[in-house]
Rosetta silent file (secondary structure, phi, psi, omega in degrees, C-alpha in Angstrom):
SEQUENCE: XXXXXXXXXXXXXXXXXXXXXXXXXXXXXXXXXXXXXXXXXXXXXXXXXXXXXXXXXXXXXXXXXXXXXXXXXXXXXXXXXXXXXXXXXXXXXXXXXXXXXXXXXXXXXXXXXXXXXXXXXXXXXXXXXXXXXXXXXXXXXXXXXXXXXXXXXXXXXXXXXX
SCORE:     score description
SCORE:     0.000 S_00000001
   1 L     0.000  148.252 -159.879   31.840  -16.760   -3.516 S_00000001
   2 L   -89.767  150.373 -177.963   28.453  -17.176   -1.809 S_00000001
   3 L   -85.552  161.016 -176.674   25.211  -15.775   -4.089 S_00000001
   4 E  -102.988  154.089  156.016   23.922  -12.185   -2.720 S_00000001
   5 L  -124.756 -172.708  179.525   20.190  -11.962   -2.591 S_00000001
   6 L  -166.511  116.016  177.572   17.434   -9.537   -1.644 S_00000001
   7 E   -76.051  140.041  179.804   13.421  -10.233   -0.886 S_00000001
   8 E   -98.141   97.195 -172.518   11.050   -8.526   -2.612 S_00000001
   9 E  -125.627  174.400  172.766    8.167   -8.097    0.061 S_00000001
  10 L  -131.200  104.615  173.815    4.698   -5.924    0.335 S_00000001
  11 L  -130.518  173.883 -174.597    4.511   -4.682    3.704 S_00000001
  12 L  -130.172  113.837  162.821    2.670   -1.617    5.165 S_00000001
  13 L   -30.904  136.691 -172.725    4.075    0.633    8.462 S_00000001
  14 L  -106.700  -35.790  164.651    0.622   -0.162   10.380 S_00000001
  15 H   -27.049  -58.452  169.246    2.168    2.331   12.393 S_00000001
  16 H  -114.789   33.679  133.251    1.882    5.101   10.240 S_00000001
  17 H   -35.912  -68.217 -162.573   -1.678    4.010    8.960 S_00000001
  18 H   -64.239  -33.767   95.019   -2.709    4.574   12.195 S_00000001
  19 H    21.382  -97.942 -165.375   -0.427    8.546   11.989 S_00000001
  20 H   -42.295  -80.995 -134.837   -3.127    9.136    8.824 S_00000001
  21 H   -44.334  -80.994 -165.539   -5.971    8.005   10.529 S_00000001
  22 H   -28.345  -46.721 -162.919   -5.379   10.393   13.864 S_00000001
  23 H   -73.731  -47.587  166.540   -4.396   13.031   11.450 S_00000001
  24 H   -41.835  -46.310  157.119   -7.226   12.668    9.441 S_00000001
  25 H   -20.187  -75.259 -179.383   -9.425   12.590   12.359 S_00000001
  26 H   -64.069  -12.591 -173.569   -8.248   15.676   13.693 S_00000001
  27 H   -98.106  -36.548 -173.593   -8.295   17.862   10.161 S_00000001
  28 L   -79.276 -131.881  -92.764  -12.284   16.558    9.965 S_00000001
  29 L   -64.508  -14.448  167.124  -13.095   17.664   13.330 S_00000001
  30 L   -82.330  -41.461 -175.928  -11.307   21.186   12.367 S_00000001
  31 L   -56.581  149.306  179.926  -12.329   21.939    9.023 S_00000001
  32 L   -86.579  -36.631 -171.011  -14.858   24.620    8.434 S_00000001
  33 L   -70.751  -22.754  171.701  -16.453   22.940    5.450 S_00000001
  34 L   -64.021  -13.415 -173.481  -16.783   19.233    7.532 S_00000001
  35 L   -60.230  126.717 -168.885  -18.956   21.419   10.326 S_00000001
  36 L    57.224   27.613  174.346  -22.091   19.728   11.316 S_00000001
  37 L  -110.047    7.205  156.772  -21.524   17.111    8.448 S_00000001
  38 L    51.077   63.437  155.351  -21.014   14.208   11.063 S_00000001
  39 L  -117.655  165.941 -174.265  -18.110   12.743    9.049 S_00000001
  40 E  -152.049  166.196  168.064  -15.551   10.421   11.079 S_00000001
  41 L  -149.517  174.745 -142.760  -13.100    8.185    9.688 S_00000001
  42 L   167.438  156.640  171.593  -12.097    5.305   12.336 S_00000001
  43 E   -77.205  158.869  123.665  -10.619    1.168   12.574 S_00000001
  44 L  -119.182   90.036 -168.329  -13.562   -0.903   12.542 S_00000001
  45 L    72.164  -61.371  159.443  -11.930   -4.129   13.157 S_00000001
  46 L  -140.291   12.384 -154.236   -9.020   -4.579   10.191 S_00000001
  47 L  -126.170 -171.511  169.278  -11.025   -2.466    7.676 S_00000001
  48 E  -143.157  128.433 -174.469  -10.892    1.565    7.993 S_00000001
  49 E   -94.603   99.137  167.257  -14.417    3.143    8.093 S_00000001
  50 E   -88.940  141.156 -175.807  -14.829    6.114    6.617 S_00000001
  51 E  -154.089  150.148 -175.789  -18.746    8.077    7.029 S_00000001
  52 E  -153.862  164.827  168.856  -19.818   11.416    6.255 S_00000001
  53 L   -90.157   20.259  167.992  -24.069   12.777    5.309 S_00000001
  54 L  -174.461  135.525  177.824  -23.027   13.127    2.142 S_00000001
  55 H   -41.712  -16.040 -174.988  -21.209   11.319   -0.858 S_00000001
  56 H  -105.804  -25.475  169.449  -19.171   13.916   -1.730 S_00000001
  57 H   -74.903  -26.422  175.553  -18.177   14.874    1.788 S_00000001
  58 H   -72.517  -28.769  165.480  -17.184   10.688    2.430 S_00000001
  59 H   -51.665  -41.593 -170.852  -15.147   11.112   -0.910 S_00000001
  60 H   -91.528  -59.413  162.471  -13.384   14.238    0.469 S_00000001
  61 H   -40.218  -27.658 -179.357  -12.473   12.231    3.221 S_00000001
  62 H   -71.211  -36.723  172.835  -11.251    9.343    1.446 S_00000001
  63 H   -59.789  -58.359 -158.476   -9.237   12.496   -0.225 S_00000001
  64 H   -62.514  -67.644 -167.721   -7.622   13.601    3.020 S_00000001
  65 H   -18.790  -57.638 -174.529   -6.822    9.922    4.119 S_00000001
  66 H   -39.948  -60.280 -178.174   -5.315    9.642    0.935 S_00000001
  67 H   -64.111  -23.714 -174.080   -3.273   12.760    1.063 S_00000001
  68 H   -96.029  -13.593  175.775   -1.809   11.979    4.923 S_00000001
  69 H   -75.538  -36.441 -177.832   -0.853    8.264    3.664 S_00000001
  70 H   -72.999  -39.735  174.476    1.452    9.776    0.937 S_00000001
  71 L   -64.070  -14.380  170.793    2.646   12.185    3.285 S_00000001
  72 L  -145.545   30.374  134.913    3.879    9.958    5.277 S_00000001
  73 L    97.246   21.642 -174.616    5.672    7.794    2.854 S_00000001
  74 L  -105.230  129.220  156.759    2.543    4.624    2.433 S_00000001
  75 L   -70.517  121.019  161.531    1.822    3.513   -0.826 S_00000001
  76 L   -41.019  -24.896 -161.526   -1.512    4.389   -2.333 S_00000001
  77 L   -77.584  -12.945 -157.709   -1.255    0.939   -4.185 S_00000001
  78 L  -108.932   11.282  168.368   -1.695   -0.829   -1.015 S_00000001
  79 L   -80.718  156.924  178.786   -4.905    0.903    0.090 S_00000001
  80 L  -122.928   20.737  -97.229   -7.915   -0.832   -0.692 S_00000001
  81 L  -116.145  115.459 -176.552  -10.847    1.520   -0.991 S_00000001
  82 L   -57.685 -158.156  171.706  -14.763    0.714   -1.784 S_00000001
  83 L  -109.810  136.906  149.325  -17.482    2.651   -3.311 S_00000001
  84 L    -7.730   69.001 -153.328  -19.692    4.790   -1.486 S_00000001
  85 E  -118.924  131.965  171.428  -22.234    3.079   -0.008 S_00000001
  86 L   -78.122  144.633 -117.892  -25.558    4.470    1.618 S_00000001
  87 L  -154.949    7.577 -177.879  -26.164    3.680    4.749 S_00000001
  88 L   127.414 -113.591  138.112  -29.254    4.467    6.778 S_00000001
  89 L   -79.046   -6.906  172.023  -28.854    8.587    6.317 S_00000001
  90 L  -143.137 -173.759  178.528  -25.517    8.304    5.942 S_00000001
  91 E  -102.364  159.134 -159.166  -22.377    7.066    3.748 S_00000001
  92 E  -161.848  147.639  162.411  -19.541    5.369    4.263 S_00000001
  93 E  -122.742  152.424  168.491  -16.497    3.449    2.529 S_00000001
  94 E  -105.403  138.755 -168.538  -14.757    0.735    3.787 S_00000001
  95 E  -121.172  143.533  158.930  -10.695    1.096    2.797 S_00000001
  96 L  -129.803  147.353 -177.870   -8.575   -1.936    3.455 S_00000001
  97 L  -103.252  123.055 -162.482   -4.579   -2.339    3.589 S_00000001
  98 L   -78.043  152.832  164.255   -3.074   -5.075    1.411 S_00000001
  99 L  -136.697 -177.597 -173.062   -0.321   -6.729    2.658 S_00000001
 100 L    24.051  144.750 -135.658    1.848   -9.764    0.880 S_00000001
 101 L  -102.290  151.250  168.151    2.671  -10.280   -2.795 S_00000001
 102 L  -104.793  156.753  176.705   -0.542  -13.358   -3.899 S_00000001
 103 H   -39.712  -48.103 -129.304    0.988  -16.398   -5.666 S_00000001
 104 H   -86.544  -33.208 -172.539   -0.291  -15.007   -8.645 S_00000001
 105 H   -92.315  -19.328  168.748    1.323  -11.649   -8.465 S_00000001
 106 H   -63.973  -42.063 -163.879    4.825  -13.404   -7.131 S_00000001
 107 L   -87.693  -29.154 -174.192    4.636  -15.686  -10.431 S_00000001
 108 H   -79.447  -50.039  167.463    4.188  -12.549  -12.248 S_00000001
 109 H   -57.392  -14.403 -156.421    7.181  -10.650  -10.870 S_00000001
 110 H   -94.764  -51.487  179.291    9.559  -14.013  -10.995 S_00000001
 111 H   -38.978  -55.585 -176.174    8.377  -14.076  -14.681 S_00000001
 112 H   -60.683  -74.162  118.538    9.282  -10.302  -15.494 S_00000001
 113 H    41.164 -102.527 -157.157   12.624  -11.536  -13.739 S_00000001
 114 H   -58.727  -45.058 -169.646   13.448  -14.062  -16.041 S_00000001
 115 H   -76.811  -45.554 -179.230   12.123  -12.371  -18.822 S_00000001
 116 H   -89.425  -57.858  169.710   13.384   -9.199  -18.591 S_00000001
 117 L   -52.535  150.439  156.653   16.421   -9.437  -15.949 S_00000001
 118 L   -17.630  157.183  152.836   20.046   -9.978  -16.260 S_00000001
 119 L  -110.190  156.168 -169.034   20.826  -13.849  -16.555 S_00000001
 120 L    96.224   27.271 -164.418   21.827  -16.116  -13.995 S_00000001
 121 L  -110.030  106.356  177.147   19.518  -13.890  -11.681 S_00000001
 122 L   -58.427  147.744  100.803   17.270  -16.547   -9.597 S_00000001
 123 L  -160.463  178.561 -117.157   14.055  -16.247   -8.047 S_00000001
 124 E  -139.161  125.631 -169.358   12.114  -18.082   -5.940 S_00000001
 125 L   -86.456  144.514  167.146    8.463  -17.286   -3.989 S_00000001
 126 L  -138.603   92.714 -147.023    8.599  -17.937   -0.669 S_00000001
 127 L    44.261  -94.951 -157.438    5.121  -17.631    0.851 S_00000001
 128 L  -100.670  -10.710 -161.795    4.189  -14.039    0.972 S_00000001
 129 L  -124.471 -133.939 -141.077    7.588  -12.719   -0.391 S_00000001
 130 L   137.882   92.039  169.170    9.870  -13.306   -3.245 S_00000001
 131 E   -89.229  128.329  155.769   13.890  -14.061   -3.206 S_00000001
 132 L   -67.231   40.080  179.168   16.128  -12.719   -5.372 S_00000001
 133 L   -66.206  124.018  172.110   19.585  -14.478   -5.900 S_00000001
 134 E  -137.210  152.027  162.088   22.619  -13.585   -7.929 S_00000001
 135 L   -58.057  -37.968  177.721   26.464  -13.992   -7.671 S_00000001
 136 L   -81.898  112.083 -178.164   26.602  -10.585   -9.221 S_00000001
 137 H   -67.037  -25.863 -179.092   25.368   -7.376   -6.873 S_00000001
 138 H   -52.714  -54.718  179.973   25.688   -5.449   -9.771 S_00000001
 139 H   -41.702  -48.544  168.655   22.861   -7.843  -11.196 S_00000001
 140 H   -57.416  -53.739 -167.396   20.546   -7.433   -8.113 S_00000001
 141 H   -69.146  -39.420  165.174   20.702   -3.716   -8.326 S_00000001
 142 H   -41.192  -62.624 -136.456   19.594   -3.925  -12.355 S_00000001
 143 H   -85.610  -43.849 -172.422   16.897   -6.119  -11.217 S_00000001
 144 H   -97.221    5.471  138.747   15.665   -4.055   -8.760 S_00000001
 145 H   -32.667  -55.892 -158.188   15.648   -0.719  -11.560 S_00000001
 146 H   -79.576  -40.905  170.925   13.837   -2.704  -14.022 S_00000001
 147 H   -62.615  -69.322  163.366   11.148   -3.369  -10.859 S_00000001
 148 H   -25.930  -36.919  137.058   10.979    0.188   -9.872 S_00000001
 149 H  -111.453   18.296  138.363   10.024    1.061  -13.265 S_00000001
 150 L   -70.286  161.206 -171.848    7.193   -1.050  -13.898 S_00000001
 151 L   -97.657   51.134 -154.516    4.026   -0.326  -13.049 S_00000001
 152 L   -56.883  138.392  167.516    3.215   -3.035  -10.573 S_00000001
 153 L   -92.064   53.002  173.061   -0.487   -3.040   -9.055 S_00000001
 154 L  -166.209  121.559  169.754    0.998   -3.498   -5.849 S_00000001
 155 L   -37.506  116.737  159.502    3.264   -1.846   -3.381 S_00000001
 156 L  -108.895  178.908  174.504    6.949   -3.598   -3.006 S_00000001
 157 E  -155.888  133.556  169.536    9.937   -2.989   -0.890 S_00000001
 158 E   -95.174  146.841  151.613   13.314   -4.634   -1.045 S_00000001
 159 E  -142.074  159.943 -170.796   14.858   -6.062    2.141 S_00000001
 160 L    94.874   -2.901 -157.832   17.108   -8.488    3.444 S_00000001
 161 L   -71.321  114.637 -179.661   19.853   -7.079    0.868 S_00000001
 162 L  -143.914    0.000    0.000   22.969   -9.125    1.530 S_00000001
């Protein structure tokens, strides 16, 4: 019998990034307390700009964002979100969205794996991603428990499950 696997990847809907932004957008431009406080939130190239006249109003955006990303099912871990930074008069963070597992964090999950997992459970990085091979499905699905409750600093997703 052929082994079943399943990849372990970190990807982000860009789709419904883009869902938060507009909503966020539209909730600033509504709010009574954002009135006359010239905050936006916006793309600016691959990064997402958030700016408001005051630190605690770019924070409460950064708050919203936050809250419409969960809401619509994106992991917080894979946001990437500065400090405050002043700005002429006004402030602004830069947020960025991680995507792909790093070598470093792949070797760390393979480890956990080995260490931790069923045995005879493979796996193997393969660029950005992570495969997961066993004869036993039962074995896979353990494997991917024991991931699910660690506390990874990164977003995963299994796919590929065959």
């Amino acid at each position: 019998m052929a082994d079943s696997s399943f990849d372990i990847v970190s990807k982000v809907e860009r789709q419904e990034v883009d869902n938060a932004l507009n909503q966020t957008a539209k909730e600033i431009s509504q709010r009574y307390d954002f009135k006359g406080v010239d905050a936006s939130i916006e793309w600016s190239g691959e990064k997402i700009e958030m700016r408001a006249n005051g630190e605690q109003r770019v924070k409460a955006v950064l708050d919203i964002f936050q809250t419409k990303l969960v809401k619509r099912g994106v992991s917080l871990k894979a946001l990437d979100a500065g400090e405050p930074q002043l700005s002429g008069k006004m402030y602004k963070i830069f947020a960025s969205i991680q995507e792909g597992i790093s070598q470093e964090n792949a070797k760390k999950v393979a480890k956990t794996i080995r260490d931790e997992g069923p045995k005879g459970v493979k796996a193997q990085v393969q660029g950005d991603e992570l495969r997961v091979s066993s004869k036993s499905r039962d074995d896979l699905q353990a494997v991917q428990q024991l991931l699910k409750g660690k506390d990874l600093d990164f977003a995963i997703q299994f796919v590929n499950y065959r």
